[in-house]
């Protein structure tokens, strides 16, 4: 989540009433998604539509260090569909669900951000993320829950209470992981971290070095952190997925040292 100055791309065609309009800008081969403000809600390198462009969004794949074969991946907040597309294409044995309240976001992702159509493995659902996590039908069904919920002002996550995070926890399988982006006013960091710590067995976080995002891993069941094994997994992720996973492990190790 950051601001981007660039040339406006096209007309504001995605502006169903009752929801923030989606606008698109383009700069140096990268297309950016906005909700009618300068805040960047997502990005896509046009020549590499399945690549994750933003560094903090790449970090939201950090859960791969702990689960190599998820069966069901859920994204709360579609953004520019970067995570949804990546998971859909790179995990062919997994179901991928994306939950997005704003129909303008879904429409622009389908039209301009290479979001595939729904099929047997992919379900993009227009609904409130809170309704999704509160629905008993979704409980105990999600291996990886990716949460990136921001409105057009980007002052902090739009859902940030212990009740919301408890519902997220309820959706996870026994070894499930939630990964979330925390960005916004300074107070939102502590508020969200404290709410997660009330609910989850273990919560760790790594700042994104280039901006103010903090990516948080929350575990339903506390994992064993064997850093030699994590570095080996990071090397495999770099080789297979071309993601900077070694830096994630380095960040986790620094976090652990800070806690001692």
Short mmCIF file of C-alpha atoms in Angstrom, two decimals:
data_model
loop_
_atom_site.label_atom_id
_atom_site.label_comp_id
_atom_site.label_asym_id
_atom_site.label_seq_id
_atom_site.Cartn_x
_atom_site.Cartn_y
_atom_site.Cartn_z
CA UNK A 1 0.00 0.00 0.00
CA UNK A 2 1.62 3.23 -1.14
CA UNK A 3 1.03 6.21 -3.39
CA UNK A 4 2.02 6.37 -7.04
CA UNK A 5 2.22 9.31 -9.41
CA UNK A 6 1.55 8.40 -13.01
CA UNK A 7 -0.47 9.17 -16.10
CA UNK A 8 -4.17 8.35 -15.90
CA UNK A 9 -5.14 5.31 -17.95
CA UNK A 10 -8.47 5.38 -19.72
CA UNK A 11 -11.79 6.58 -18.35
CA UNK A 12 -13.35 5.87 -14.98
CA UNK A 13 -15.55 3.16 -16.47
CA UNK A 14 -15.78 1.05 -13.34
CA UNK A 15 -17.96 3.19 -11.10
CA UNK A 16 -21.11 1.37 -10.06
CA UNK A 17 -22.87 3.58 -7.50
CA UNK A 18 -22.66 2.70 -3.84
CA UNK A 19 -19.00 1.66 -4.02
CA UNK A 20 -15.73 3.56 -4.52
CA UNK A 21 -14.92 3.80 -8.24
CA UNK A 22 -11.89 1.95 -9.52
CA UNK A 23 -9.43 3.97 -11.55
CA UNK A 24 -6.31 2.77 -13.33
CA UNK A 25 -2.99 4.47 -14.00
CA UNK A 26 -0.01 3.23 -15.95
CA UNK A 27 3.69 4.04 -15.64
CA UNK A 28 6.81 2.39 -17.08
CA UNK A 29 5.08 -0.83 -18.04
CA UNK A 30 3.18 -1.24 -14.75
CA UNK A 31 -0.59 -0.84 -14.40
CA UNK A 32 -1.86 0.41 -11.01
CA UNK A 33 -5.28 0.05 -9.41
CA UNK A 34 -6.78 2.85 -7.31
CA UNK A 35 -10.10 3.40 -5.55
CA UNK A 36 -10.54 6.93 -6.83
CA UNK A 37 -7.57 8.24 -4.78
CA UNK A 38 -3.76 8.28 -5.27
CA UNK A 39 -3.37 5.26 -2.96
CA UNK A 40 -2.24 2.18 -4.86
CA UNK A 41 -4.50 -0.81 -4.18
CA UNK A 42 -2.57 -3.16 -6.46
CA UNK A 43 -0.30 -3.38 -9.50
CA UNK A 44 0.52 -5.57 -12.50
CA UNK A 45 3.53 -5.53 -14.80
CA UNK A 46 1.81 -5.69 -18.18
CA UNK A 47 4.46 -7.94 -19.73
CA UNK A 48 4.22 -10.38 -16.78
CA UNK A 49 0.56 -10.48 -15.71
CA UNK A 50 1.03 -13.54 -13.44
CA UNK A 51 4.03 -12.02 -11.64
CA UNK A 52 3.56 -10.33 -8.24
CA UNK A 53 4.82 -6.79 -8.76
CA UNK A 54 4.66 -5.13 -5.33
CA UNK A 55 7.20 -6.17 -2.70
CA UNK A 56 4.76 -6.35 0.21
CA UNK A 57 2.38 -8.48 -1.87
CA UNK A 58 5.26 -10.85 -2.61
CA UNK A 59 5.81 -11.05 1.15
CA UNK A 60 2.23 -12.18 1.58
CA UNK A 61 3.32 -15.47 0.01
CA UNK A 62 5.55 -16.01 3.07
CA UNK A 63 3.17 -18.74 4.24
CA UNK A 64 4.82 -21.02 1.64
CA UNK A 65 7.67 -21.46 4.12
CA UNK A 66 5.24 -23.42 6.31
CA UNK A 67 2.80 -25.06 3.87
CA UNK A 68 3.94 -26.35 0.50
CA UNK A 69 0.67 -28.01 -0.57
CA UNK A 70 -2.41 -26.03 0.50
CA UNK A 71 -5.77 -27.41 -0.54
CA UNK A 72 -7.82 -24.21 -0.15
CA UNK A 73 -6.43 -20.68 -0.34
CA UNK A 74 -8.72 -17.73 0.42
CA UNK A 75 -8.03 -14.07 -0.30
CA UNK A 76 -10.02 -11.39 1.56
CA UNK A 77 -9.79 -8.22 -0.52
CA UNK A 78 -9.07 -8.80 -4.20
CA UNK A 79 -6.89 -5.75 -4.90
CA UNK A 80 -5.47 -6.10 -8.42
CA UNK A 81 -5.88 -9.90 -8.14
CA UNK A 82 -2.09 -10.44 -7.91
CA UNK A 83 -2.27 -13.00 -5.10
CA UNK A 84 -5.36 -14.68 -6.49
CA UNK A 85 -3.80 -15.12 -9.94
CA UNK A 86 -0.47 -16.29 -8.55
CA UNK A 87 -2.06 -18.90 -6.29
CA UNK A 88 -4.42 -20.07 -9.04
CA UNK A 89 -1.62 -20.59 -11.56
CA UNK A 90 1.12 -21.84 -9.22
CA UNK A 91 -0.92 -24.22 -7.05
CA UNK A 92 -2.89 -26.28 -9.59
CA UNK A 93 -4.10 -28.75 -6.94
CA UNK A 94 -5.59 -26.03 -4.72
CA UNK A 95 -8.97 -24.31 -4.75
CA UNK A 96 -8.66 -20.53 -4.69
CA UNK A 97 -11.40 -18.26 -3.36
CA UNK A 98 -11.32 -14.45 -3.45
CA UNK A 99 -13.81 -12.34 -1.50
CA UNK A 100 -14.37 -8.75 -2.64
CA UNK A 101 -17.20 -6.40 -1.67
CA UNK A 102 -16.69 -3.82 -4.43
CA UNK A 103 -18.06 -4.95 -7.84
CA UNK A 104 -15.97 -2.25 -9.51
CA UNK A 105 -12.78 -3.97 -8.32
CA UNK A 106 -13.93 -7.35 -9.65
CA UNK A 107 -14.87 -5.81 -13.00
CA UNK A 108 -11.61 -3.94 -13.49
CA UNK A 109 -9.55 -7.00 -12.53
CA UNK A 110 -11.36 -9.07 -15.15
CA UNK A 111 -11.02 -6.37 -17.80
CA UNK A 112 -7.53 -4.98 -17.20
CA UNK A 113 -5.64 -7.18 -14.68
CA UNK A 114 -5.88 -10.64 -16.32
CA UNK A 115 -8.14 -12.17 -13.66
CA UNK A 116 -9.34 -15.54 -15.01
CA UNK A 117 -13.02 -16.43 -15.09
CA UNK A 118 -14.43 -18.55 -12.28
CA UNK A 119 -14.11 -22.28 -12.80
CA UNK A 120 -13.96 -25.50 -10.78
CA UNK A 121 -10.92 -24.23 -8.83
CA UNK A 122 -11.40 -20.46 -8.81
CA UNK A 123 -14.27 -18.63 -7.12
CA UNK A 124 -14.32 -14.82 -6.96
CA UNK A 125 -17.23 -13.92 -4.71
CA UNK A 126 -18.81 -10.47 -4.42
CA UNK A 127 -19.54 -10.28 -0.71
CA UNK A 128 -18.45 -8.76 2.58
CA UNK A 129 -15.34 -10.41 4.03
CA UNK A 130 -16.88 -10.37 7.51
CA UNK A 131 -19.92 -12.30 6.27
CA UNK A 132 -17.59 -14.86 4.70
CA UNK A 133 -15.57 -15.54 7.84
CA UNK A 134 -18.66 -15.59 10.08
CA UNK A 135 -20.42 -18.17 7.90
CA UNK A 136 -20.19 -21.59 9.61
CA UNK A 137 -20.04 -23.20 6.16
CA UNK A 138 -16.54 -21.74 5.76
CA UNK A 139 -15.21 -22.79 9.16
CA UNK A 140 -12.41 -25.37 9.36
CA UNK A 141 -12.03 -25.24 5.57
CA UNK A 142 -9.17 -22.84 4.76
CA UNK A 143 -5.50 -23.80 4.80
CA UNK A 144 -4.22 -20.31 3.96
CA UNK A 145 -6.17 -17.09 4.58
CA UNK A 146 -4.66 -14.00 2.95
CA UNK A 147 -6.11 -10.74 4.28
CA UNK A 148 -5.55 -7.33 2.66
CA UNK A 149 -8.62 -5.21 3.38
CA UNK A 150 -8.36 -1.48 2.72
CA UNK A 151 -10.75 1.23 1.63
CA UNK A 152 -9.95 4.24 -0.53
CA UNK A 153 -8.43 6.18 2.42
CA UNK A 154 -5.99 3.38 3.44
CA UNK A 155 -5.81 4.52 7.08
CA UNK A 156 -5.82 0.96 8.34
CA UNK A 157 -7.52 -2.39 7.74
CA UNK A 158 -11.28 -1.96 7.45
CA UNK A 159 -11.80 -5.03 9.66
CA UNK A 160 -9.52 -5.09 12.70
CA UNK A 161 -11.39 -6.30 15.80
CA UNK A 162 -10.68 -9.40 17.91
CA UNK A 163 -14.09 -10.69 16.78
CA UNK A 164 -13.05 -10.46 13.13
CA UNK A 165 -9.75 -12.21 13.76
CA UNK A 166 -11.51 -14.88 15.80
CA UNK A 167 -13.78 -15.54 12.84
CA UNK A 168 -10.69 -15.76 10.60
CA UNK A 169 -9.21 -18.29 13.01
CA UNK A 170 -12.46 -20.27 12.93
CA UNK A 171 -12.15 -20.61 9.14
CA UNK A 172 -8.71 -22.19 9.33
CA UNK A 173 -7.95 -25.89 9.32
CA UNK A 174 -6.01 -27.35 12.25
CA UNK A 175 -2.63 -26.23 10.86
CA UNK A 176 -4.03 -23.21 9.04
CA UNK A 177 -2.21 -19.91 8.58
CA UNK A 178 -3.53 -16.37 8.23
CA UNK A 179 -1.27 -13.82 6.59
CA UNK A 180 -2.27 -10.19 6.60
CA UNK A 181 -0.97 -6.79 5.60
CA UNK A 182 -1.08 -4.03 8.22
CA UNK A 183 -0.63 -0.49 6.94
CA UNK A 184 -1.99 2.90 7.87
CA UNK A 185 -2.04 5.26 10.84
CA UNK A 186 0.53 4.35 13.50
CA UNK A 187 -2.14 3.30 16.00
CA UNK A 188 -3.47 0.64 13.63
CA UNK A 189 -0.31 -1.44 13.95
CA UNK A 190 -0.61 -2.10 17.68
CA UNK A 191 -4.38 -2.42 17.53
CA UNK A 192 -4.25 -5.15 14.89
CA UNK A 193 -1.29 -7.03 16.36
CA UNK A 194 -2.86 -7.07 19.82
CA UNK A 195 -6.18 -8.27 18.41
CA UNK A 196 -4.45 -11.12 16.56
CA UNK A 197 -2.41 -12.12 19.61
CA UNK A 198 -5.64 -12.52 21.59
CA UNK A 199 -6.87 -15.10 19.10
CA UNK A 200 -4.00 -17.00 17.46
CA UNK A 201 -1.55 -19.45 18.99
CA UNK A 202 1.44 -17.61 17.49
CA UNK A 203 1.80 -14.26 15.71
CA UNK A 204 5.00 -13.06 13.99
CA UNK A 205 5.56 -10.08 11.75
CA UNK A 206 8.11 -8.74 9.30
CA UNK A 207 8.26 -5.10 8.14
CA UNK A 208 8.52 -4.54 4.39
CA UNK A 209 11.83 -2.62 4.13
CA UNK A 210 10.79 -0.20 1.36
CA UNK A 211 7.55 1.17 2.83
CA UNK A 212 5.30 1.13 5.88
CA UNK A 213 3.60 -2.23 5.37
CA UNK A 214 4.00 -4.93 8.00
CA UNK A 215 3.21 -8.47 6.91
CA UNK A 216 1.91 -10.61 9.76
CA UNK A 217 1.79 -14.41 10.00
CA UNK A 218 -0.79 -15.76 12.45
CA UNK A 219 -0.83 -19.48 13.17
CA UNK A 220 -3.74 -21.53 14.46
CA UNK A 221 -1.12 -23.85 15.95
CA UNK A 222 2.34 -22.53 16.79
CA UNK A 223 4.98 -23.90 14.38
CA UNK A 224 8.51 -25.03 15.12
CA UNK A 225 10.89 -22.45 13.67
CA UNK A 226 13.89 -24.43 12.41
CA UNK A 227 15.79 -21.75 10.54
CA UNK A 228 18.11 -24.13 8.70
CA UNK A 229 15.01 -25.85 7.29
CA UNK A 230 13.33 -22.52 6.54
CA UNK A 231 16.39 -21.29 4.60
CA UNK A 232 16.35 -24.51 2.57
CA UNK A 233 12.65 -24.02 1.81
CA UNK A 234 13.38 -20.40 0.88
CA UNK A 235 15.97 -21.51 -1.66
CA UNK A 236 13.42 -23.88 -3.21
CA UNK A 237 10.80 -21.09 -3.36
CA UNK A 238 13.29 -18.78 -5.06
CA UNK A 239 14.10 -21.50 -7.59
CA UNK A 240 10.50 -22.54 -8.31
CA UNK A 241 8.57 -19.30 -7.86
CA UNK A 242 11.22 -16.57 -8.31
CA UNK A 243 10.23 -14.92 -5.04
CA UNK A 244 12.80 -13.40 -2.60
CA UNK A 245 12.08 -15.91 0.14
CA UNK A 246 15.53 -15.79 1.77
CA UNK A 247 14.75 -12.25 2.87
CA UNK A 248 11.55 -13.46 4.51
CA UNK A 249 13.47 -15.97 6.64
CA UNK A 250 16.06 -13.33 7.50
CA UNK A 251 13.22 -11.06 8.61
CA UNK A 252 11.63 -13.79 10.72
CA UNK A 253 14.99 -14.50 12.37
CA UNK A 254 15.48 -10.79 13.14
CA UNK A 255 11.97 -10.67 14.61
CA UNK A 256 12.72 -13.62 16.88
CA UNK A 257 15.95 -12.02 18.11
CA UNK A 258 14.04 -8.80 18.87
CA UNK A 259 11.58 -10.76 21.02
CA UNK A 260 14.30 -12.21 23.26
#
